[in-house]
PDB file of C-alpha atoms and ligand atoms in Angstrom:
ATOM      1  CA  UNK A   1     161.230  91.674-123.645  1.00 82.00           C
ATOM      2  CA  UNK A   2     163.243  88.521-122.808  1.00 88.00           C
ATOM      3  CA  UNK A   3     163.467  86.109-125.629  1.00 95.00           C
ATOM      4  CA  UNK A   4     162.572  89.067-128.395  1.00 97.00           C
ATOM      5  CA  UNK A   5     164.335  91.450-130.474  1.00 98.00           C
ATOM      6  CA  UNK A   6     164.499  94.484-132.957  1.00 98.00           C
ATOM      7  CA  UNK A   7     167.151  93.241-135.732  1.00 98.00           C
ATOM      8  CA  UNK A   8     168.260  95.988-138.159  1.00 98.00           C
ATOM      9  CA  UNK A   9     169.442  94.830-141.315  1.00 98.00           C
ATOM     10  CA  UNK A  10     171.436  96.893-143.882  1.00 98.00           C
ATOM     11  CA  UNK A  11     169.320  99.202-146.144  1.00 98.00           C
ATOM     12  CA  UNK A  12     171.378  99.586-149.445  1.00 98.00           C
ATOM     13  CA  UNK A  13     170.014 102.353-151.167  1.00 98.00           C
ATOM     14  CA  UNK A  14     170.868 103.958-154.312  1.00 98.00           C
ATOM     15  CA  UNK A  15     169.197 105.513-157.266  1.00 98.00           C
ATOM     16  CA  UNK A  16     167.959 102.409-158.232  1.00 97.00           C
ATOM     17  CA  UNK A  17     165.991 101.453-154.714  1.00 98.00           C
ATOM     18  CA  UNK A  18     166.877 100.006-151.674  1.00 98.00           C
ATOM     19  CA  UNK A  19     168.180  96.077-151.034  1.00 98.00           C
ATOM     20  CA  UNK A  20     168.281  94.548-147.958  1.00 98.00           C
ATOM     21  CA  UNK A  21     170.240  91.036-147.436  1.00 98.00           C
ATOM     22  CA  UNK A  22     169.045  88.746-144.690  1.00 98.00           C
ATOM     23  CA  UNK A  23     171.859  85.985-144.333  1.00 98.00           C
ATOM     24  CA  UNK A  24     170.928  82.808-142.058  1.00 98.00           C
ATOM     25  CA  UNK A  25     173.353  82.670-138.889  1.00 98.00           C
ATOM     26  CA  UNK A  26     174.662  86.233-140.084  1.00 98.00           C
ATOM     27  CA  UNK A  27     172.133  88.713-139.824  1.00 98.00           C
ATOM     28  CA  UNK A  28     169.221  86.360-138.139  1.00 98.00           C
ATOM     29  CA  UNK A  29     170.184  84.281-134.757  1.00 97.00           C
ATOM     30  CA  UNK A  30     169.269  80.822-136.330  1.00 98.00           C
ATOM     31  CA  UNK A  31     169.677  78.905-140.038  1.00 98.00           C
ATOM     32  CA  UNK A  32     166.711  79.724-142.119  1.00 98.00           C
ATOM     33  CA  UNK A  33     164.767  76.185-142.457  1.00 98.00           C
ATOM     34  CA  UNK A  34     161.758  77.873-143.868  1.00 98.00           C
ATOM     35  CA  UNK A  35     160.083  81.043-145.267  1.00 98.00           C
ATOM     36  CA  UNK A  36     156.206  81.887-145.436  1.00 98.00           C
ATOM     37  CA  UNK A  37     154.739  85.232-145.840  1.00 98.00           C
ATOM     38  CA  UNK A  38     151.204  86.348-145.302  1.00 98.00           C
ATOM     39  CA  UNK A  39     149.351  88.789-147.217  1.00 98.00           C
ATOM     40  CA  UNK A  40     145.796  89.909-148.122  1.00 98.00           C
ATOM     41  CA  UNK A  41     144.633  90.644-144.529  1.00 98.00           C
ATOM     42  CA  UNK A  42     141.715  92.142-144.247  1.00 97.00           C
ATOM     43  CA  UNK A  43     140.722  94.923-142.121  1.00 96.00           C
ATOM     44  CA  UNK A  44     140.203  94.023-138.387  1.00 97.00           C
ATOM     45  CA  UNK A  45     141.596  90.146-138.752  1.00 98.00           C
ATOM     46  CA  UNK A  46     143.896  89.202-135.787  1.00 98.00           C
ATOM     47  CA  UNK A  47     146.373  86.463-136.592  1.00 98.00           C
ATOM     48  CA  UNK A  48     148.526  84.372-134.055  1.00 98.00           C
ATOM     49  CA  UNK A  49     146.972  83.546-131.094  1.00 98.00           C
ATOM     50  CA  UNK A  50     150.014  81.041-130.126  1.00 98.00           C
ATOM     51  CA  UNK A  51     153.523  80.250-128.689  1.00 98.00           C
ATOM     52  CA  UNK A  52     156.245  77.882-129.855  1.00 98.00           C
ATOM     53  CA  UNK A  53     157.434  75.466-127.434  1.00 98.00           C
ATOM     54  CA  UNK A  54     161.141  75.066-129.752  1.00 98.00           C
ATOM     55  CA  UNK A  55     160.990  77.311-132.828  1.00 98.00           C
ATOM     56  CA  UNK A  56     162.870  80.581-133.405  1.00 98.00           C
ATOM     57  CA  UNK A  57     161.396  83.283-135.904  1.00 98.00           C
ATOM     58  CA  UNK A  58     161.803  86.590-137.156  1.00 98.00           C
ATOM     59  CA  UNK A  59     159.181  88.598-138.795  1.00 99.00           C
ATOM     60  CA  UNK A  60     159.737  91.000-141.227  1.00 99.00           C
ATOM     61  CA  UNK A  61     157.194  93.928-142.909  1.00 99.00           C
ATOM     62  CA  UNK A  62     158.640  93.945-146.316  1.00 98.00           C
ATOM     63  CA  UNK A  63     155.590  96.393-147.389  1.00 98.00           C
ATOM     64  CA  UNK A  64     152.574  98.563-145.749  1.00 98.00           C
ATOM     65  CA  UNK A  65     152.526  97.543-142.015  1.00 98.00           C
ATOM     66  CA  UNK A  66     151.534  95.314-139.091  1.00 98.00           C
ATOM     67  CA  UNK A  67     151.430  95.671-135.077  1.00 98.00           C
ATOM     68  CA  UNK A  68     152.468  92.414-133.341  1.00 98.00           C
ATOM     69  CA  UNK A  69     151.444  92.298-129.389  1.00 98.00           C
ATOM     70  CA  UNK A  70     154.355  90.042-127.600  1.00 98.00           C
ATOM     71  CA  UNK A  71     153.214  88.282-124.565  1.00 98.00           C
ATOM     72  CA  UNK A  72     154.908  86.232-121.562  1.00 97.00           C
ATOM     73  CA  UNK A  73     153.809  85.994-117.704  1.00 96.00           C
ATOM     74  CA  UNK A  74     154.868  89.153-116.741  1.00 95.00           C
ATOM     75  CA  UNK A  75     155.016  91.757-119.592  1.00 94.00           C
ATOM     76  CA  UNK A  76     153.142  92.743-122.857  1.00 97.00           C
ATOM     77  CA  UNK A  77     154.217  94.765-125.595  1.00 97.00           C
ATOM     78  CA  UNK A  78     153.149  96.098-128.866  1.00 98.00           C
ATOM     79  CA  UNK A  79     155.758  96.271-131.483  1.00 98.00           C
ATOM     80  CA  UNK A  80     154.608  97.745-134.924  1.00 98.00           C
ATOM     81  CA  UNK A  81     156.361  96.358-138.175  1.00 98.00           C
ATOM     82  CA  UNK A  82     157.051  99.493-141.249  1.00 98.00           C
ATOM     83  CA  UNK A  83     160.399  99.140-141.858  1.00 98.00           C
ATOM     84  CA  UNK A  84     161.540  96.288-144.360  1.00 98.00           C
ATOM     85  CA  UNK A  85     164.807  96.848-142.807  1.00 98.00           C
ATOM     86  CA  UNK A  86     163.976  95.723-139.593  1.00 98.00           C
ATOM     87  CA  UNK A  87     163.401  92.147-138.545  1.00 98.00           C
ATOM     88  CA  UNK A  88     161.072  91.054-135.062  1.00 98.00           C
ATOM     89  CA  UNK A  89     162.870  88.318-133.753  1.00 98.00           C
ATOM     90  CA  UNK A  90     160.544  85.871-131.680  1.00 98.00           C
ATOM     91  CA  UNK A  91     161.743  83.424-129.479  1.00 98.00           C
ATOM     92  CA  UNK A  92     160.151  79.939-127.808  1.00 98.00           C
ATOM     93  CA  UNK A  93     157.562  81.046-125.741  1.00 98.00           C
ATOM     94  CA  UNK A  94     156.432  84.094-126.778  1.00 98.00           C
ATOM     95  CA  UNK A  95     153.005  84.740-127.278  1.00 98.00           C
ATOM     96  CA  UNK A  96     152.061  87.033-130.405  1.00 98.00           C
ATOM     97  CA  UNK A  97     149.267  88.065-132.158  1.00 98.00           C
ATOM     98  CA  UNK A  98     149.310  90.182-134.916  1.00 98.00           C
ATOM     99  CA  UNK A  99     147.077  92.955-136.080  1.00 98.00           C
ATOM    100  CA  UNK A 100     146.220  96.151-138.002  1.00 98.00           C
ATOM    101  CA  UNK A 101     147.711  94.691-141.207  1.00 98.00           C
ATOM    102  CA  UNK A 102     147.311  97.396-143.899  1.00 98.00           C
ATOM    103  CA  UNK A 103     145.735  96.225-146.769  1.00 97.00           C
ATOM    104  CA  UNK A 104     148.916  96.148-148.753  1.00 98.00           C
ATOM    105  CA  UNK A 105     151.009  94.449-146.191  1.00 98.00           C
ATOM    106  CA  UNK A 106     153.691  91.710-146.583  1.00 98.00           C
ATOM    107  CA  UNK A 107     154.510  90.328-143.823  1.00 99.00           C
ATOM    108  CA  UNK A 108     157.296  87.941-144.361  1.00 99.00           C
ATOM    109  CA  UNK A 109     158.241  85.275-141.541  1.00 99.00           C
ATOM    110  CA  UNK A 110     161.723  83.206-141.114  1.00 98.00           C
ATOM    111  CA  UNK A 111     161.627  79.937-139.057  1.00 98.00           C
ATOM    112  CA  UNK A 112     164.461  77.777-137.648  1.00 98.00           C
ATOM    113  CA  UNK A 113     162.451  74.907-138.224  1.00 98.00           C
ATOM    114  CA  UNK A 114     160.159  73.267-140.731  1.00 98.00           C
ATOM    115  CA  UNK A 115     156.375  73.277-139.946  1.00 98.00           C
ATOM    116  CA  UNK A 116     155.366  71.493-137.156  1.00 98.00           C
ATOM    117  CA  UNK A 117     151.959  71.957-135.478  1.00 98.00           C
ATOM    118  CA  UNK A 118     153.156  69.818-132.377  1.00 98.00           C
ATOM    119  CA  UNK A 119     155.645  72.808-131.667  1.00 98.00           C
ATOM    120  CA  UNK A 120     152.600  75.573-131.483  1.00 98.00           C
ATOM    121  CA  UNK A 121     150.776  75.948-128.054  1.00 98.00           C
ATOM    122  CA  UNK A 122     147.387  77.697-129.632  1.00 98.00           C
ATOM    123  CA  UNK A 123     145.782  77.509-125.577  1.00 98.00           C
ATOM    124  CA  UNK A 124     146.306  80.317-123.747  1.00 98.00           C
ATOM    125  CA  UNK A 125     145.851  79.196-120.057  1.00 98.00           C
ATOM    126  CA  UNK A 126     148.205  76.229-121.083  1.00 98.00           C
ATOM    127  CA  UNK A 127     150.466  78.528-122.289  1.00 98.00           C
ATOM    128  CA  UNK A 128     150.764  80.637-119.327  1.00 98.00           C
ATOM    129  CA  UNK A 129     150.956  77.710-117.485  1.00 98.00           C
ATOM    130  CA  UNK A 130     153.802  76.259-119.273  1.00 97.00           C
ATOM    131  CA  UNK A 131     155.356  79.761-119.476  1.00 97.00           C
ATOM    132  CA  UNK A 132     155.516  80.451-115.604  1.00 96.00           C
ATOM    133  CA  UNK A 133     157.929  77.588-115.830  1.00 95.00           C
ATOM    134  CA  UNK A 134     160.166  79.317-117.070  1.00 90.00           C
ATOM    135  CA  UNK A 135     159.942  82.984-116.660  1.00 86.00           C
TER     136      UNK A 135
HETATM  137  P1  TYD B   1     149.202  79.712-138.257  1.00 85.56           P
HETATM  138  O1  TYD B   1     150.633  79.534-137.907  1.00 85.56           O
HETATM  139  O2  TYD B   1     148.180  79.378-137.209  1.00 85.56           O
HETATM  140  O3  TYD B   1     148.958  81.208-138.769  1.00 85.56           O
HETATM  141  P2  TYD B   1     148.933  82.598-137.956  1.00 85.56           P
HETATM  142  O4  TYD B   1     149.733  82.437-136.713  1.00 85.56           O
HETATM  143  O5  TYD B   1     149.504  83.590-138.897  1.00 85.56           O
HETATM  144  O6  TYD B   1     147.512  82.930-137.648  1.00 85.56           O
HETATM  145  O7  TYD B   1     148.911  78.880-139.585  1.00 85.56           O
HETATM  146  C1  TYD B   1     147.692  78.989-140.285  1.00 85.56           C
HETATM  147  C2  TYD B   1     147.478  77.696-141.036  1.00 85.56           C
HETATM  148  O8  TYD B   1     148.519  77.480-141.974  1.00 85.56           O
HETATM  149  C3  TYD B   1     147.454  76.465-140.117  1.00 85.56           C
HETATM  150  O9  TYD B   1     146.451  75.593-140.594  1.00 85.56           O
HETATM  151  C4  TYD B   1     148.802  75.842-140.328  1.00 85.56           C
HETATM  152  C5  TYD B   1     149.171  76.235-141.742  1.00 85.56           C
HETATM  153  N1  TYD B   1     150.630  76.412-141.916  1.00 85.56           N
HETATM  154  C6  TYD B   1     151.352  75.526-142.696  1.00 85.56           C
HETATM  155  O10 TYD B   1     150.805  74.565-143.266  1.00 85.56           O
HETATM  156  N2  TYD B   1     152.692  75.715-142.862  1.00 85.56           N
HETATM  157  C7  TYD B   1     153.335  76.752-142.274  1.00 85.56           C
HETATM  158  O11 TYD B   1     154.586  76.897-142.437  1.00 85.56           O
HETATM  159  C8  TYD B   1     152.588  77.663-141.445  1.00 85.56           C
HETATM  160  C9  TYD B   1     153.255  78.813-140.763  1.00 85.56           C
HETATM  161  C10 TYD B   1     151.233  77.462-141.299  1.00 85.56           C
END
């Protein structure tokens, strides 16, 4: 889907586990302003419900897993999160919401920019609206 991606990052495994490096303008499209993670989900909760009008992001499943549903105007898609090598990369406006966290999941989230609720668009109808705009 325009605007989103499937990032694979190296997976350096030896006898002593695996190590994956995530390096800002490297291995993500965008410097790394800020980091949150979310945890403890419990069963059935849906997260997200929102667009960015500016901010980049990539989500990563560092443990258990997590289905993210991606929409814009025209498409939808469900993209599930297992692989702490792998990295969702979210564009500006991109509707997500995220669900089916397993109870040990770690879902950890990179953002170009520091927190800003005037950059989240939480309607729906406004977002489409906005959205059509441009795509
Ligand atoms: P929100 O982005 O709506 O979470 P999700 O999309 O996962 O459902 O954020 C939930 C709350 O946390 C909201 O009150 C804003 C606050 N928050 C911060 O204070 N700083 C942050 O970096 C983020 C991402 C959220």
């Amino acid at each position: 889907m325009y605007n989103t991606s499937l990032l694979k990052f190296k997976d350096i495994t030896d006898k002593y586990g695996h190590l994956t490096p995530v390096e800002g303008k490297i291995d993500i499209p965008f410097e790394i302003k800020r980091v949150y993670y979310i945890t403890r989900v419990q069963d059935g909760i849906t997260r997200g419900f929102h667009s960015h009008k500016k901010l980049h992001q990539v989500l990563i499943c560092l443990n258990g897993s997590v289905k993210i549903r991606l929409k814009n105007p025209e498409n939808e898609e469900i993209v599930e999160l297992k692989d702490p090598s792998v990295g969702l990369y979210i564009g500006p406006m991109i509707w997500r919401e995220m669900f089916d966290f397993t109870e040990d999941s770690v879902l950890l989230v990179l953002a170009s920019e520091y927190y800003n609720e005037n950059d989240y668009i939480r309607n729906y109808d406004f977002y489409l609206e906005e959205a059509k705009k441009i795509f």
